[in-house]
C-alpha positions as a printed NumPy array, in Angstrom:
array([[ 27.194, -20.366,  28.536],
       [ 23.831, -21.412,  27.063],
       [ 23.772, -24.828,  25.426],
       [ 22.945, -25.175,  21.749],
       [ 19.716, -26.967,  20.891],
       [ 20.744, -30.274,  19.335],
       [ 17.697, -30.668,  17.074],
       [ 18.273, -27.214,  15.572],
       [ 21.957, -27.957,  15.019],
       [ 21.018, -31.176,  13.223],
       [ 18.408, -29.384,  11.086],
       [ 20.967, -26.708,  10.133],
       [ 23.516, -29.38 ,   9.243],
       [ 20.907, -31.129,   7.116],
       [ 20.133, -27.94 ,   5.181],
       [ 23.834, -27.313,   4.579],
       [ 24.235, -30.895,   3.357],
       [ 21.352, -30.5  ,   0.901],
       [ 22.774, -27.156,  -0.268],
       [ 26.099, -28.707,  -1.32 ],
       [ 27.14 , -31.662,  -3.443],
       [ 24.335, -33.6  ,  -5.089],
       [ 21.112, -31.759,  -5.661],
       [ 18.908, -34.491,  -4.165],
       [ 19.74 , -36.986,  -1.4  ],
       [ 17.955, -40.022,  -0.053],
       [ 17.172, -40.627,   3.619],
       [ 19.989, -43.157,   4.014],
       [ 22.528, -40.783,   2.452],
       [ 21.489, -37.954,   4.761],
       [ 21.474, -40.106,   7.885],
       [ 24.877, -41.657,   7.221],
       [ 26.492, -38.365,   6.232],
       [ 25.391, -36.74 ,   9.501],
       [ 25.862, -39.809,  11.705],
       [ 22.171, -39.977,  12.61 ],
       [ 19.759, -42.862,  13.001],
       [ 17.319, -43.08 ,  10.111],
       [ 14.367, -42.457,  12.416],
       [ 15.942, -39.285,  13.787],
       [ 16.858, -38.005,  10.326],
       [ 13.381, -38.774,   9.02 ],
       [ 11.738, -36.872,  11.854],
       [ 13.803, -33.763,  11.197],
       [ 13.183, -33.992,   7.452],
       [  9.423, -34.253,   7.994],
       [  9.479, -31.111,  10.143],
       [ 11.559, -29.197,   7.596],
       [  9.259, -30.406,   4.843],
       [  6.166, -29.238,   6.73 ],
       [  7.72 , -25.759,   7.03 ],
       [  8.625, -25.645,   3.332],
       [ 12.392, -25.725,   3.9  ],
       [ 12.749, -29.178,   2.322],
       [ 10.882, -30.871,  -0.525],
       [ 10.641, -34.582,  -1.35 ],
       [ 10.619, -35.778,  -4.935],
       [  7.623, -38.053,  -5.379],
       [  9.222, -40.461,  -7.843],
       [ 12.517, -41.148,  -6.094],
       [ 11.705, -40.18 ,  -2.514],
       [ 14.881, -38.065,  -2.424],
       [ 15.037, -34.723,  -0.631],
       [ 16.072, -31.271,  -1.829],
       [ 15.934, -27.709,  -0.515],
       [ 12.462, -26.143,  -0.508],
       [ 11.06 , -22.915,  -1.891],
       [ 10.662, -21.311,   1.54 ],
       [ 14.444, -20.969,   1.78 ],
       [ 14.438, -19.067,  -1.51 ],
       [ 11.787, -16.691,  -0.166],
       [ 13.791, -16.069,   2.993],
       [ 16.967, -15.591,   0.977],
       [ 15.27 , -13.071,  -1.298],
       [ 14.007, -11.157,   1.752],
       [ 17.562, -11.028,   3.099],
       [ 18.91 ,  -9.779,  -0.217],
       [ 16.09 ,  -7.234,  -0.584],
       [ 16.807,  -5.713,   2.831],
       [ 20.535,  -5.515,   2.17 ],
       [ 20.039,  -3.991,  -1.266],
       [ 17.62 ,  -1.471,   0.231],
       [ 20.136,  -0.483,   2.884],
       [ 23.004,  -0.303,   0.398],
       [ 21.029,   1.903,  -1.99 ],
       [ 19.872,   4.17 ,   0.839],
       [ 23.254,   4.875,   2.482],
       [ 24.189,   8.021,   0.566],
       [ 20.657,   9.434,   0.436],
       [ 19.981,   8.956,   4.159],
       [ 23.333,  10.553,   5.024],
       [ 22.373,  13.549,   2.899],
       [ 18.928,  13.712,   4.538],
       [ 20.391,  13.728,   8.046],
       [ 22.87 ,  16.437,   7.064],
       [ 20.282,  18.675,   5.377],
       [ 17.555,  18.235,   8.01 ],
       [ 19.778,  18.246,  11.077],
       [ 17.805,  15.284,  12.462],
       [ 18.281,  11.543,  12.811],
       [ 17.154,   9.314,   9.957],
       [ 15.734,   5.783,  10.195],
       [ 15.181,   3.176,   7.503],
       [ 12.544,   0.581,   8.413],
       [ 11.031,  -2.597,   6.977],
       [  8.103,  -4.792,   7.951],
       [  9.095,  -7.575,  10.336],
       [  7.022,  -9.727,  12.712],
       [  4.044,  -7.355,  12.979],
       [  6.275,  -4.351,  13.571],
       [  8.887,  -2.098,  11.977],
       [ 12.488,  -3.317,  12.059],
       [ 15.069,  -0.52 ,  11.927],
       [ 17.711,  -1.642,   9.418],
       [ 19.658,   1.616,   9.16 ],
       [ 20.05 ,   4.636,  11.448],
       [ 21.939,   7.837,  10.714],
       [ 22.689,   9.925,  13.803],
       [ 21.613,  13.527,  14.118],
       [ 24.642,  15.54 ,  12.945],
       [ 25.527,  17.223,  16.232],
       [ 27.575,  16.398,  19.312],
       [ 24.687,  15.063,  21.4  ],
       [ 24.822,  11.573,  22.873],
       [ 22.779,   9.138,  20.768],
       [ 22.053,   5.409,  20.797],
       [ 22.253,   3.3  ,  17.643],
       [ 18.803,   1.846,  16.977],
       [ 19.612,  -0.653,  14.211],
       [ 17.78 ,  -3.874,  15.078],
       [ 15.185,  -2.102,  17.213],
       [ 11.485,  -2.757,  16.656],
       [  8.86 ,  -0.011,  16.409],
       [  5.06 ,  -0.37 ,  16.406],
       [  3.134,  -0.271,  13.15 ],
       [  0.139,   1.748,  14.3  ],
       [  1.716,   4.784,  15.959],
       [  5.05 ,   5.51 ,  14.249],
       [  5.409,   7.363,  10.962],
       [  7.374,   4.437,   9.516],
       [  4.706,   1.973,  10.608],
       [  1.832,   4.005,   9.218],
       [  3.55 ,   4.317,   5.848],
       [  4.114,   0.563,   5.676],
       [  0.535,  -0.135,   6.813],
       [ -0.825,   2.222,   4.155],
       [  1.166,   0.878,   1.205],
       [  1.942,  -2.77 ,   2.037],
       [ -1.107,  -5.098,   2.088],
       [  0.719,  -7.545,   4.37 ],
       [  1.553,  -4.796,   6.862],
       [ -2.035,  -3.576,   6.688],
       [ -3.348,  -7.028,   7.553],
       [ -0.861,  -7.434,  10.394],
       [ -1.531,  -4.061,  12.005],
       [ -5.196,  -5.026,  12.286],
       [ -4.282,  -8.241,  14.112],
       [ -2.157,  -6.729,  16.876],
       [ -3.432,  -4.648,  19.815],
       [ -3.113,  -0.936,  19.063],
       [ -1.666,   0.272,  22.334],
       [ -2.143,   3.865,  23.423],
       [  1.396,   5.061,  24.137],
       [  0.356,   8.7  ,  24.631],
       [ -2.975,  10.567,  24.671],
       [ -2.402,  11.301,  20.963],
       [ -2.074,   7.654,  19.845],
       [ -4.846,   6.601,  17.463],
       [ -6.144,   3.182,  18.521],
       [ -9.73 ,   3.116,  17.211],
       [ -9.956,   1.192,  13.929],
       [-12.116,   3.597,  11.889],
       [ -9.957,   6.594,  12.805],
       [ -6.807,   4.591,  12.093],
       [ -8.052,   3.57 ,   8.633],
       [ -8.812,   7.242,   7.934],
       [ -5.19 ,   8.054,   8.798],
       [ -3.998,   5.406,   6.339],
       [ -6.259,   6.851,   3.621],
       [ -4.732,  10.269,   4.286],
       [ -1.24 ,   8.771,   4.133],
       [ -1.905,   7.231,   0.727],
       [ -3.445,  10.464,  -0.563],
       [ -0.549,  12.725,   0.411],
       [  2.308,  10.206,   0.142],
       [  3.703,  10.507,   3.679],
       [  2.837,   9.8  ,   7.299],
       [  3.332,  11.702,  10.536],
       [  3.868,  10.82 ,  14.172],
       [  3.607,  13.87 ,  16.419],
       [  3.912,  12.62 ,  20.   ],
       [  1.878,   9.499,  19.211],
       [  4.641,   7.097,  20.258],
       [  6.952,   9.177,  22.454],
       [  6.168,  12.432,  24.269],
       [  8.107,  15.347,  22.823],
       [  9.152,  13.468,  19.664],
       [  7.874,  13.958,  16.113],
       [  8.579,  12.063,  12.908],
       [  7.683,  12.09 ,   9.225],
       [  8.115,   9.131,   6.858],
       [  7.653,   8.249,   3.186],
       [  7.513,   4.892,   1.358],
       [ 10.284,   3.29 ,  -0.71 ],
       [  9.362,   1.097,  -3.703],
       [ 11.353,  -1.439,  -5.695],
       [ 11.572,  -2.154,  -9.424],
       [  8.225,  -3.956,  -9.233],
       [  6.768,  -0.816,  -7.643],
       [  6.164,  -2.804,  -4.497],
       [  6.703,  -1.137,  -1.096],
       [  9.907,  -2.516,   0.422],
       [ 10.477,  -0.093,   3.278],
       [ 10.171,   3.458,   4.501],
       [ 12.484,   6.297,   5.484],
       [ 11.858,   8.811,   8.26 ],
       [ 13.396,  11.717,  10.076],
       [ 12.814,  11.927,  13.823],
       [ 13.497,  14.717,  16.274],
       [ 12.209,  16.936,  19.022],
       [  8.773,  18.428,  18.356],
       [ 10.055,  21.991,  18.674],
       [ 12.553,  21.368,  15.844],
       [ 10.501,  19.152,  13.523],
       [  7.223,  21.051,  13.894],
       [  6.202,  24.68 ,  13.492],
       [  3.018,  25.855,  15.219],
       [  1.99 ,  22.236,  15.782],
       [  2.448,  21.193,  12.138],
       [  5.34 ,  19.318,  10.572],
       [  7.684,  21.678,   8.788],
       [  6.909,  21.509,   5.082],
       [ 10.586,  21.554,   4.055],
       [ 11.246,  18.451,   6.158],
       [  8.275,  16.636,   4.629],
       [  9.586,  17.515,   1.164],
       [ 13.11 ,  16.365,   2.061],
       [ 11.894,  12.967,   3.309],
       [  9.777,  12.442,   0.21 ],
       [ 12.688,  13.401,  -2.057],
       [ 14.928,  10.908,  -0.22 ],
       [ 12.346,   8.114,  -0.575],
       [ 11.962,   8.839,  -4.293],
       [ 15.73 ,   8.837,  -4.806],
       [ 16.16 ,   5.457,  -3.102],
       [ 13.19 ,   4.076,  -5.05 ],
       [ 14.773,   5.219,  -8.321],
       [ 18.039,   3.533,  -7.361],
       [ 16.065,   0.339,  -6.746],
       [ 14.635,   0.579, -10.274],
       [ 11.204,   1.951,  -9.457],
       [ 11.38 ,   4.868, -11.883],
       [  9.544,   8.113, -11.201],
       [  6.765,   8.41 ,  -8.61 ]])
């Protein structure tokens, strides 16, 4: 069994201590409560402070939780609200389209799959929740890159790998694809990431009208496409699903 990292355990204990009881604690209080030497406690606090997880009050020198924890907590809540609001709509989309449905969010310069509805047939399928997909080649990734300024910046920083001969890796051509995505409100991936697989995705917005994720259907090219083009009824179904989830998140009409 792998050993736990002691410094991380101590940092976690420190954050839990600051989260309960008194709002602000001094160095001596923290060290004695956790059974640590003052020097050790101070070193951990300085690191947490540098990362924004802990703040020190100038007047008293006491410590409290930092704003970065609030940001992370809000991200956690946003993702879980997104998934909760999307459950019924993504089930309906999978049933009506006959294909698998993925819900994705921006995470660490890629797309994190936070919900996956299986294709409604008896075929063997693998749950992809927690999987990462590239930003530049997938339909989900292109939608996020087109609508989310952070995703757009991040996709420019990572190597755009050519997974198939159809993958767009050149920057000017890729930016043209993003312009097209914004103009029509959806993105496509026809054998750009996996041979024989096609996908179409649309953006989901929250009550602030900010992009918080994307929804996509994915399936075999011969089912999702007709004469080399994505089937228009599937594009419409994905866009309707994205709008419905956005409305449930308070975004209003798009």
